[in-house]
XYZ file of C-alpha atoms in Angstrom:
567
model
C -7.634 -241.845 -235.093
C -5.943 -239.918 -232.282
C -2.180 -240.117 -231.881
C -0.021 -239.535 -228.809
C 2.271 -236.600 -229.554
C 5.250 -235.576 -227.431
C 6.739 -232.079 -227.657
C 10.338 -231.852 -226.469
C 11.055 -228.435 -224.902
C 14.833 -228.249 -224.601
C 16.830 -226.724 -221.760
C 18.396 -223.263 -222.037
C 20.261 -223.577 -218.750
C 18.163 -221.014 -216.902
C 15.843 -221.136 -213.910
C 13.266 -219.038 -215.734
C 12.285 -219.626 -219.339
C 10.036 -218.139 -221.965
C 6.801 -219.900 -222.824
C 7.458 -221.986 -226.002
C 5.093 -220.125 -228.325
C 5.823 -222.294 -231.362
C 4.988 -225.430 -229.387
C 1.827 -223.751 -228.127
C 0.681 -222.902 -231.660
C 1.225 -226.456 -232.945
C -0.328 -227.986 -229.835
C -3.460 -225.906 -230.494
C -3.832 -227.379 -233.990
C -3.165 -230.965 -232.885
C -5.509 -230.697 -229.915
C -8.276 -229.482 -232.227
C -7.632 -232.553 -234.410
C -8.182 -234.751 -231.371
C -4.603 -235.807 -230.685
C -3.270 -236.383 -227.180
C -0.560 -233.852 -226.272
C 2.299 -234.378 -223.796
C 5.371 -232.301 -222.911
C 8.917 -233.258 -221.932
C 9.951 -230.080 -220.108
C 13.721 -230.230 -219.969
C 13.650 -226.420 -219.713
C 12.013 -226.654 -216.280
C 13.553 -229.776 -214.794
C 17.019 -229.627 -216.417
C 17.006 -233.344 -217.184
C 20.199 -234.734 -218.740
C 19.800 -235.102 -222.512
C 20.323 -238.856 -222.224
C 17.338 -239.216 -219.864
C 15.011 -238.681 -222.814
C 15.841 -242.230 -223.904
C 14.614 -243.652 -220.616
C 11.476 -241.497 -220.750
C 10.636 -242.738 -224.243
C 11.344 -246.349 -223.236
C 8.807 -246.077 -220.416
C 6.206 -243.979 -222.287
C 5.025 -244.850 -225.770
C 4.324 -241.996 -228.206
C 3.392 -242.090 -231.880
C 5.051 -238.802 -232.812
C 7.779 -236.620 -231.283
C 8.260 -232.959 -232.282
C 11.363 -230.836 -231.702
C 11.521 -227.191 -232.828
C 14.634 -225.018 -232.676
C 16.127 -221.762 -233.878
C 19.530 -221.428 -235.565
C 22.399 -221.129 -233.113
C 25.470 -222.992 -231.927
C 23.893 -223.903 -228.553
C 20.648 -225.086 -230.125
C 22.536 -227.109 -232.737
C 24.565 -228.994 -230.136
C 21.434 -229.544 -228.044
C 19.652 -230.927 -231.103
C 22.442 -233.440 -231.758
C 22.438 -234.710 -228.167
C 18.656 -234.971 -227.938
C 18.477 -236.679 -231.333
C 20.918 -239.306 -230.124
C 18.692 -239.927 -227.096
C 15.588 -240.182 -229.300
C 17.186 -242.581 -231.760
C 18.481 -244.807 -228.942
C 14.999 -245.453 -227.593
C 13.467 -248.864 -228.118
C 10.139 -247.035 -228.537
C 11.465 -244.386 -230.925
C 8.476 -242.346 -232.186
C 8.136 -240.801 -235.628
C 10.545 -237.878 -235.276
C 9.554 -234.462 -236.692
C 11.784 -231.382 -236.590
C 10.939 -227.774 -237.454
C 11.759 -224.122 -236.809
C 14.147 -221.420 -237.981
C 17.145 -223.738 -237.608
C 16.369 -226.610 -239.992
C 14.107 -224.762 -242.455
C 16.824 -223.251 -244.719
C 19.065 -226.365 -244.612
C 16.702 -229.356 -244.195
C 18.982 -232.029 -245.684
C 21.819 -231.125 -243.333
C 19.572 -231.325 -240.272
C 17.955 -234.590 -241.348
C 21.355 -236.230 -241.745
C 22.715 -234.824 -238.488
C 19.644 -235.718 -236.420
C 18.275 -238.826 -238.059
C 14.786 -237.303 -237.907
C 12.114 -238.629 -240.254
C 10.989 -235.312 -241.660
C 11.658 -231.568 -241.416
C 8.732 -229.134 -241.495
C 9.732 -225.921 -243.270
C 8.206 -222.523 -242.628
C 4.947 -221.789 -240.850
C 3.853 -224.959 -239.117
C 0.098 -225.130 -238.549
C -1.064 -226.246 -242.006
C 1.954 -228.503 -242.502
C 1.709 -230.351 -239.168
C -2.014 -230.919 -239.637
C -1.593 -232.514 -243.061
C 1.537 -234.409 -241.996
C -0.309 -236.016 -239.087
C -3.061 -237.092 -241.473
C -0.467 -238.633 -243.793
C 1.252 -240.489 -240.922
C -2.007 -241.882 -239.574
C -3.446 -242.845 -242.958
C -0.102 -243.995 -244.386
C -0.496 -241.778 -247.443
C 2.444 -240.440 -249.515
C 4.461 -237.599 -247.990
C 4.571 -235.886 -251.378
C 1.009 -234.694 -250.733
C 2.048 -232.795 -247.591
C 3.091 -229.158 -248.186
C 6.249 -227.696 -246.647
C 8.225 -230.797 -245.694
C 11.573 -232.401 -246.544
C 12.708 -236.020 -246.081
C 15.204 -238.506 -247.437
C 14.145 -241.227 -249.814
C 16.819 -243.752 -250.839
C 19.357 -241.270 -249.498
C 18.130 -238.419 -251.705
C 16.409 -235.258 -250.503
C 12.716 -234.950 -251.285
C 11.002 -231.623 -250.776
C 7.500 -230.210 -251.261
C 6.472 -226.573 -251.844
C 5.690 -224.520 -248.745
C 2.172 -224.468 -247.346
C 0.157 -221.309 -248.061
C 0.588 -218.669 -245.387
C -2.198 -218.144 -242.874
C -3.312 -214.563 -243.422
C -6.088 -214.557 -240.844
C -4.079 -215.279 -237.709
C -7.168 -214.845 -235.545
C -8.741 -217.876 -237.238
C -6.172 -220.165 -235.611
C -7.324 -222.257 -232.634
C -6.468 -220.807 -229.208
C -3.283 -221.953 -227.492
C -4.153 -224.678 -224.937
C -2.453 -222.931 -222.033
C -4.037 -225.399 -219.633
C -1.630 -228.078 -220.922
C 1.434 -226.053 -219.906
C 2.976 -225.293 -216.472
C 1.873 -221.667 -216.541
C 2.861 -221.104 -212.902
C 6.453 -221.637 -214.023
C 6.424 -219.735 -217.310
C 4.877 -216.625 -215.758
C 7.986 -216.238 -213.570
C 9.958 -215.005 -216.574
C 11.934 -211.811 -215.882
C 11.960 -209.057 -218.488
C 13.233 -205.463 -218.852
C 11.690 -202.959 -216.392
C 9.897 -205.767 -214.572
C 8.676 -205.252 -211.013
C 9.368 -207.875 -208.384
C 5.717 -208.854 -208.146
C 5.004 -208.968 -211.891
C 4.019 -212.128 -213.717
C 5.435 -211.923 -217.245
C 4.351 -213.670 -220.410
C 5.248 -213.484 -224.132
C 2.669 -213.037 -226.867
C 2.602 -212.603 -230.638
C 0.658 -209.725 -232.190
C 1.802 -210.497 -235.727
C 4.059 -212.661 -237.890
C 6.754 -211.682 -240.333
C 8.611 -208.467 -241.061
C 8.372 -205.997 -243.925
C 12.091 -205.147 -243.834
C 14.950 -207.085 -245.429
C 18.024 -206.708 -243.215
C 20.884 -208.731 -244.696
C 21.858 -210.493 -241.447
C 18.309 -211.624 -240.672
C 16.596 -214.831 -241.691
C 12.822 -214.965 -242.038
C 11.048 -218.216 -242.883
C 8.134 -216.567 -244.679
C 7.659 -213.309 -246.605
C 5.355 -210.436 -245.762
C 3.768 -209.180 -242.577
C 0.470 -210.378 -241.099
C -1.171 -208.772 -238.083
C -3.694 -209.945 -235.551
C -6.693 -207.694 -235.055
C -6.475 -205.627 -231.859
C -9.789 -206.900 -230.468
C -8.958 -210.655 -230.326
C -5.402 -209.776 -229.321
C -6.642 -207.894 -226.260
C -9.156 -210.670 -225.583
C -6.172 -212.964 -225.108
C -4.373 -210.401 -222.934
C -7.437 -210.123 -220.714
C -7.749 -213.905 -220.508
C -4.092 -214.280 -219.481
C -4.554 -211.635 -216.805
C -7.782 -213.134 -215.479
C -6.875 -216.841 -215.618
C -3.136 -216.728 -214.880
C -2.539 -213.391 -213.167
C -0.324 -212.029 -215.957
C 0.560 -208.365 -215.377
C 3.290 -207.912 -217.975
C 3.054 -208.835 -221.672
C 6.133 -209.009 -223.881
C 5.160 -208.900 -227.551
C 7.794 -211.076 -229.179
C 6.878 -210.706 -232.846
C 9.525 -209.187 -235.045
C 7.821 -205.822 -235.306
C 4.679 -204.743 -233.477
C 5.418 -201.243 -234.752
C 4.948 -202.390 -238.348
C 3.127 -199.187 -239.172
C 1.746 -196.160 -237.395
C -1.802 -197.363 -238.040
C -1.250 -200.784 -236.435
C 0.448 -199.265 -233.402
C -2.421 -196.800 -233.017
C -5.010 -199.576 -233.198
C -3.284 -201.722 -230.564
C -2.863 -198.745 -228.226
C -6.488 -197.705 -228.644
C -7.662 -201.193 -227.680
C -5.432 -201.188 -224.591
C -6.893 -197.830 -223.606
C -10.470 -199.036 -224.151
C -9.991 -202.164 -222.050
C -8.075 -200.586 -219.183
C -6.637 -203.991 -218.262
C -3.921 -203.604 -215.557
C -1.109 -204.961 -217.711
C 2.091 -203.282 -218.861
C 3.718 -204.335 -222.107
C 6.863 -204.251 -224.204
C 7.505 -204.767 -227.892
C 10.047 -204.760 -230.690
C 9.971 -201.435 -232.503
C 11.195 -199.582 -235.541
C 12.694 -196.118 -235.278
C 11.283 -195.353 -238.744
C 7.831 -195.119 -237.186
C 8.713 -193.135 -234.080
C 7.265 -189.752 -233.276
C 7.013 -188.179 -229.864
C 3.208 -188.209 -229.929
C 3.027 -191.885 -230.967
C 5.477 -192.854 -228.239
C 3.446 -190.880 -225.695
C 0.341 -192.759 -226.828
C 2.178 -196.053 -226.356
C 3.288 -194.952 -222.898
C -0.272 -194.001 -221.938
C -1.473 -197.386 -223.204
C 0.961 -199.231 -220.921
C 4.166 -199.627 -222.957
C 7.259 -199.468 -220.734
C 10.017 -200.818 -223.007
C 10.690 -200.888 -226.760
C 13.442 -203.106 -228.123
C 15.123 -201.374 -231.077
C 17.322 -203.171 -233.580
C 19.752 -200.364 -234.429
C 22.915 -202.375 -235.229
C 25.174 -199.459 -236.260
C 25.546 -195.669 -236.092
C 27.392 -195.481 -239.425
C 25.340 -194.667 -242.524
C 27.475 -196.756 -244.863
C 27.175 -199.830 -242.641
C 23.432 -199.262 -242.217
C 23.088 -199.109 -246.000
C 25.117 -202.298 -246.427
C 22.764 -204.038 -243.975
C 19.690 -202.582 -245.732
C 18.436 -201.337 -242.379
C 16.482 -198.427 -243.812
C 17.707 -196.165 -240.991
C 19.684 -192.935 -240.714
C 21.792 -191.906 -237.681
C 19.748 -188.733 -237.160
C 16.546 -190.810 -237.244
C 18.005 -193.148 -234.609
C 19.063 -190.311 -232.311
C 15.729 -188.502 -232.571
C 13.725 -191.704 -231.990
C 15.730 -192.830 -228.968
C 15.647 -189.335 -227.430
C 11.873 -189.170 -227.904
C 11.493 -192.642 -226.386
C 13.392 -191.599 -223.271
C 11.570 -188.272 -223.158
C 8.134 -189.890 -222.788
C 9.418 -192.311 -220.147
C 9.743 -195.530 -222.158
C 12.962 -197.497 -221.827
C 14.724 -198.178 -225.160
C 16.531 -201.460 -225.810
C 19.690 -200.589 -227.747
C 20.809 -203.514 -229.914
C 24.049 -203.313 -231.887
C 26.258 -205.761 -233.739
C 29.743 -205.363 -235.192
C 31.526 -206.875 -238.161
C 29.296 -206.035 -241.093
C 30.728 -204.856 -244.377
C 32.195 -201.403 -243.779
C 32.688 -201.803 -240.024
C 36.017 -200.633 -238.558
C 37.496 -199.055 -235.432
C 35.748 -195.769 -236.150
C 32.298 -197.337 -236.478
C 32.552 -199.289 -233.236
C 33.667 -196.087 -231.478
C 30.485 -194.391 -232.698
C 28.389 -197.302 -231.448
C 29.937 -197.284 -227.974
C 29.588 -193.492 -227.669
C 25.902 -193.766 -228.536
C 25.226 -196.668 -226.178
C 26.846 -194.903 -223.239
C 25.111 -191.597 -223.937
C 21.617 -193.119 -224.108
C 21.958 -196.041 -221.699
C 19.159 -195.896 -219.103
C 20.572 -198.967 -217.315
C 17.386 -201.017 -217.661
C 19.542 -203.730 -219.215
C 23.086 -204.917 -219.463
C 24.077 -204.500 -223.110
C 27.067 -205.839 -225.003
C 28.081 -205.920 -228.655
C 28.413 -209.219 -230.468
C 29.899 -210.000 -233.881
C 27.474 -210.322 -236.775
C 26.650 -213.930 -237.654
C 25.554 -215.038 -241.162
C 22.761 -217.396 -240.119
C 21.706 -219.954 -242.739
C 18.965 -218.570 -244.945
C 19.972 -214.918 -244.453
C 21.329 -212.881 -247.391
C 24.605 -212.572 -245.456
C 24.894 -216.375 -245.387
C 24.940 -216.515 -249.175
C 27.359 -213.579 -249.283
C 29.690 -215.546 -247.003
C 29.524 -218.513 -249.385
C 30.216 -216.311 -252.413
C 33.120 -214.584 -250.625
C 34.695 -217.912 -249.683
C 34.080 -217.395 -245.967
C 31.976 -220.574 -245.861
C 32.617 -223.789 -247.764
C 30.562 -223.547 -250.965
C 30.191 -227.339 -251.196
C 28.805 -227.772 -247.678
C 28.171 -224.371 -246.116
C 25.859 -225.640 -243.346
C 28.472 -228.153 -242.162
C 31.122 -225.449 -242.201
C 28.867 -223.007 -240.365
C 27.640 -225.284 -237.571
C 30.635 -227.573 -237.086
C 33.608 -225.262 -237.648
C 32.703 -221.565 -237.735
C 29.718 -220.720 -235.498
C 31.002 -222.159 -232.239
C 30.072 -219.272 -229.940
C 27.960 -216.137 -230.475
C 30.640 -213.893 -228.941
C 33.372 -215.120 -231.285
C 33.861 -214.468 -234.998
C 32.070 -216.783 -237.389
C 32.915 -214.943 -240.622
C 34.929 -211.735 -240.888
C 33.292 -209.395 -243.433
C 35.502 -206.425 -242.501
C 38.960 -205.351 -243.659
C 40.254 -205.857 -240.109
C 42.335 -208.865 -239.205
C 40.684 -211.304 -236.795
C 42.936 -210.057 -233.993
C 42.061 -206.423 -234.740
C 38.388 -207.433 -234.810
C 38.663 -209.075 -231.383
C 40.526 -206.081 -229.985
C 37.637 -203.847 -231.087
C 35.151 -206.095 -229.276
C 37.349 -206.368 -226.195
C 37.669 -202.582 -225.922
C 33.988 -201.937 -226.654
C 32.571 -204.433 -224.177
C 35.097 -203.520 -221.487
C 34.046 -199.893 -221.863
C 30.325 -200.734 -221.764
C 30.627 -203.012 -218.723
C 32.783 -200.517 -216.819
C 30.189 -197.816 -217.451
C 27.365 -200.135 -216.376
C 28.945 -201.256 -213.109
C 30.363 -197.825 -212.257
C 26.823 -196.431 -212.336
C 25.564 -199.295 -210.180
C 28.329 -198.635 -207.659
C 27.352 -194.955 -207.421
C 23.688 -195.842 -207.030
C 24.333 -198.464 -204.361
C 26.495 -196.093 -202.303
C 23.769 -193.444 -202.533
C 21.285 -196.058 -201.376
C 23.434 -196.812 -198.302
C 23.723 -193.091 -197.482
C 19.956 -192.680 -197.667
C 19.282 -195.726 -195.483
C 21.388 -194.555 -192.560
C 20.949 -190.787 -192.859
C 17.159 -190.954 -193.210
C 16.720 -194.028 -190.973
C 14.447 -195.579 -193.598
C 12.314 -198.109 -191.676
C 10.753 -199.404 -194.879
C 14.105 -200.680 -196.174
C 13.924 -204.446 -196.766
C 17.516 -205.309 -197.546
C 19.785 -204.610 -200.488
C 18.521 -207.578 -202.449
C 14.957 -206.293 -202.123
C 15.611 -202.704 -203.080
C 14.765 -199.767 -200.863
C 11.762 -198.693 -198.884
C 8.895 -196.431 -199.824
C 10.611 -193.242 -198.705
C 13.577 -194.001 -200.923
C 11.275 -194.544 -203.916
C 12.782 -197.916 -204.743
C 15.186 -198.538 -207.542
C 13.345 -196.232 -209.900
C 13.494 -193.064 -207.861
C 15.647 -191.095 -205.480
C 19.030 -192.739 -205.914
C 18.991 -192.423 -209.652
C 18.413 -188.689 -209.368
C 21.059 -188.341 -206.672
C 23.565 -190.172 -208.849
C 22.810 -188.115 -211.969
C 21.578 -191.174 -213.827
C 19.146 -190.955 -216.682
C 16.942 -193.745 -215.360
C 16.917 -196.997 -213.458
C 20.183 -198.519 -212.278
C 19.658 -201.995 -210.901
C 21.750 -205.104 -210.772
C 20.468 -207.101 -213.700
C 21.832 -210.191 -215.344
C 21.871 -211.088 -219.012
C 19.717 -209.582 -221.761
C 22.542 -209.458 -224.228
C 21.693 -210.240 -227.813
C 22.076 -213.941 -228.488
C 21.622 -215.687 -231.822
C 19.719 -212.755 -233.230
C 17.295 -212.722 -230.305
C 17.354 -211.245 -226.852
C 19.028 -213.659 -224.463
C 16.615 -214.027 -221.579
C 18.509 -217.045 -220.262
C 20.123 -215.016 -217.482
C 17.531 -213.905 -214.977
C 17.184 -210.268 -214.005
C 16.309 -210.615 -210.351
C 16.583 -213.109 -207.556
C 13.789 -214.965 -205.805
C 14.012 -212.582 -202.861
C 13.232 -209.627 -205.115
C 10.528 -211.486 -206.925
C 8.257 -211.816 -203.912
C 8.843 -208.384 -202.385
C 5.943 -206.032 -201.726
C 6.877 -203.736 -204.618
C 3.859 -203.156 -206.847
C 3.673 -202.368 -210.503
C 2.798 -198.949 -211.734
C 0.159 -200.380 -214.109
C -0.242 -198.732 -217.447
C 0.202 -195.016 -217.101
C -2.718 -192.767 -218.005
C -5.126 -195.323 -219.453
C -7.815 -192.988 -220.715
C -9.334 -192.537 -224.134
C -8.542 -188.831 -223.824
C -4.928 -189.898 -224.450
C -5.930 -191.085 -227.893
C -7.826 -187.866 -228.679
C -4.798 -185.836 -227.622
C -2.584 -188.020 -229.809
C -4.784 -187.449 -232.880
C -4.570 -183.660 -232.377
C -0.778 -183.783 -232.086
C -0.582 -186.008 -235.149
C -2.687 -183.545 -237.150
C -0.452 -180.650 -236.106
C 2.680 -182.614 -237.082
C 1.208 -183.471 -240.495
C 0.259 -179.841 -241.142
C 3.728 -178.644 -240.119
C 5.384 -181.232 -242.341
C 3.199 -180.205 -245.279
C 3.969 -176.513 -244.736
C 7.717 -177.169 -244.499
C 7.607 -179.214 -247.696
C 5.726 -176.438 -249.476
C 8.192 -173.890 -248.168
C 11.117 -175.959 -249.442
C 9.586 -176.075 -252.928
C 8.674 -172.351 -252.980
C 11.101 -170.662 -250.555
C 10.267 -167.108 -251.734
C 6.484 -167.470 -251.753
C 4.742 -165.338 -249.136
C 2.616 -167.270 -246.668
C 0.724 -165.993 -243.610
C 3.174 -165.408 -240.795
C 6.157 -165.796 -243.139
C 7.309 -162.358 -244.292
C 10.286 -162.004 -246.571
C 13.234 -160.166 -245.082
C 14.413 -156.880 -246.519
C 17.551 -158.608 -247.698
């Protein structure tokens, strides 16, 4: 029997929003089961939270689903929307899921009044839960859920992970307002681009202490079906810019190679960005990515201090970070530099090192700030905070969400030896320095733009909000060189790190820029010869590495071209 299912997509307070990929994945499963899917798009229409009650009173649904990440904003939104849901005379069966409720299901059930929390990966769980609801069978037979029974928490083991991600049903994009979601603005976006997020994998193989992951391991999509979806999005919805939002597309050199090769084979006119790992960077791999259409890599660096990096279990070294970022800039890819402050070992010296690095390698593709580390529920740091007495051991979730994590730019828990006031002074100095540097460079660039306009009489100039004309090379060209900038200097908004994710809630360009005649530069040199060249460079690097290793073991052994000195 088919049920009517409503997905609530909550408002982030922005005029452009990211496509809700989690909702899309669950909608695909439920559609395949024959259920009727509807959306309440608060993200688009900015409805008041209370208006959900009226909507539910006028429209009857069997099931309502709300998914959210952990964060102070999302938590408050959840409470308000839950109140609206529970006040409806036609209240549906209320299901909640996502990174937020999964590690602390009992807390979220009690705060929201929802009927059940789905924990972890959702496809298998939601399918079996819908069967149980329709057939009125016991919830104990559904994997990966939590609920209250006579006031006591009941919980079932997680559903098995889906290892073949390409076996999942396709996202029913036709059910979503794609004309709206493709207006998302991203780093290095052109005014005429249509942007869209996509997942190439799930999970992460690293174990950073501040990070919470619902499920272990790393599972990749095959490049062929992945590029099939990219081509479909381009053909059916005009998408020209793909932002891979999975935790780590650069999970290994082999996976990155395979994805790049498929991009090169297809030659689809789409640029792309991803989250990357500096562990896997080499100049030749980055050049391959550039040739395959990559224009931006978001790096989670977090600190330039080895002790702090070790405490976070980042698996990085400062020299590795510097080399990787320099190579990224060298090949013409913009690096996203993400840092946090307040981990164990952080102090005034470590934040100085971070700011120095950010200023030195800032290509001005984004506005970047530093936020304090937050021990999100489920992360190793969360349990450290409980053990250290920084969160109430008897009710840590209540303490975290109601008293400590009230804003992502303010201290939740202080893991350093600094006082709170010293901590805030470090952040005040750091972010003042970063913002001054950012806007000083924009001032220089804008003044150079004005000089060019009137000295060269540039007839292609379309106004300062549009950028410059063809002769001035736009925001990517002449004025950056004249101003001694490393790369693009444009007036962007937002893109700070928020709740462990990039905050895309502040748009990067106005409507006037969006519809200008500026065209995208497509995907670089999209030829298979790029891949052949990469393989040769990789072979040379491997041979050099092997020779250096051999030389280190036997420094006095004669090798061709390596004569011992007379001394």
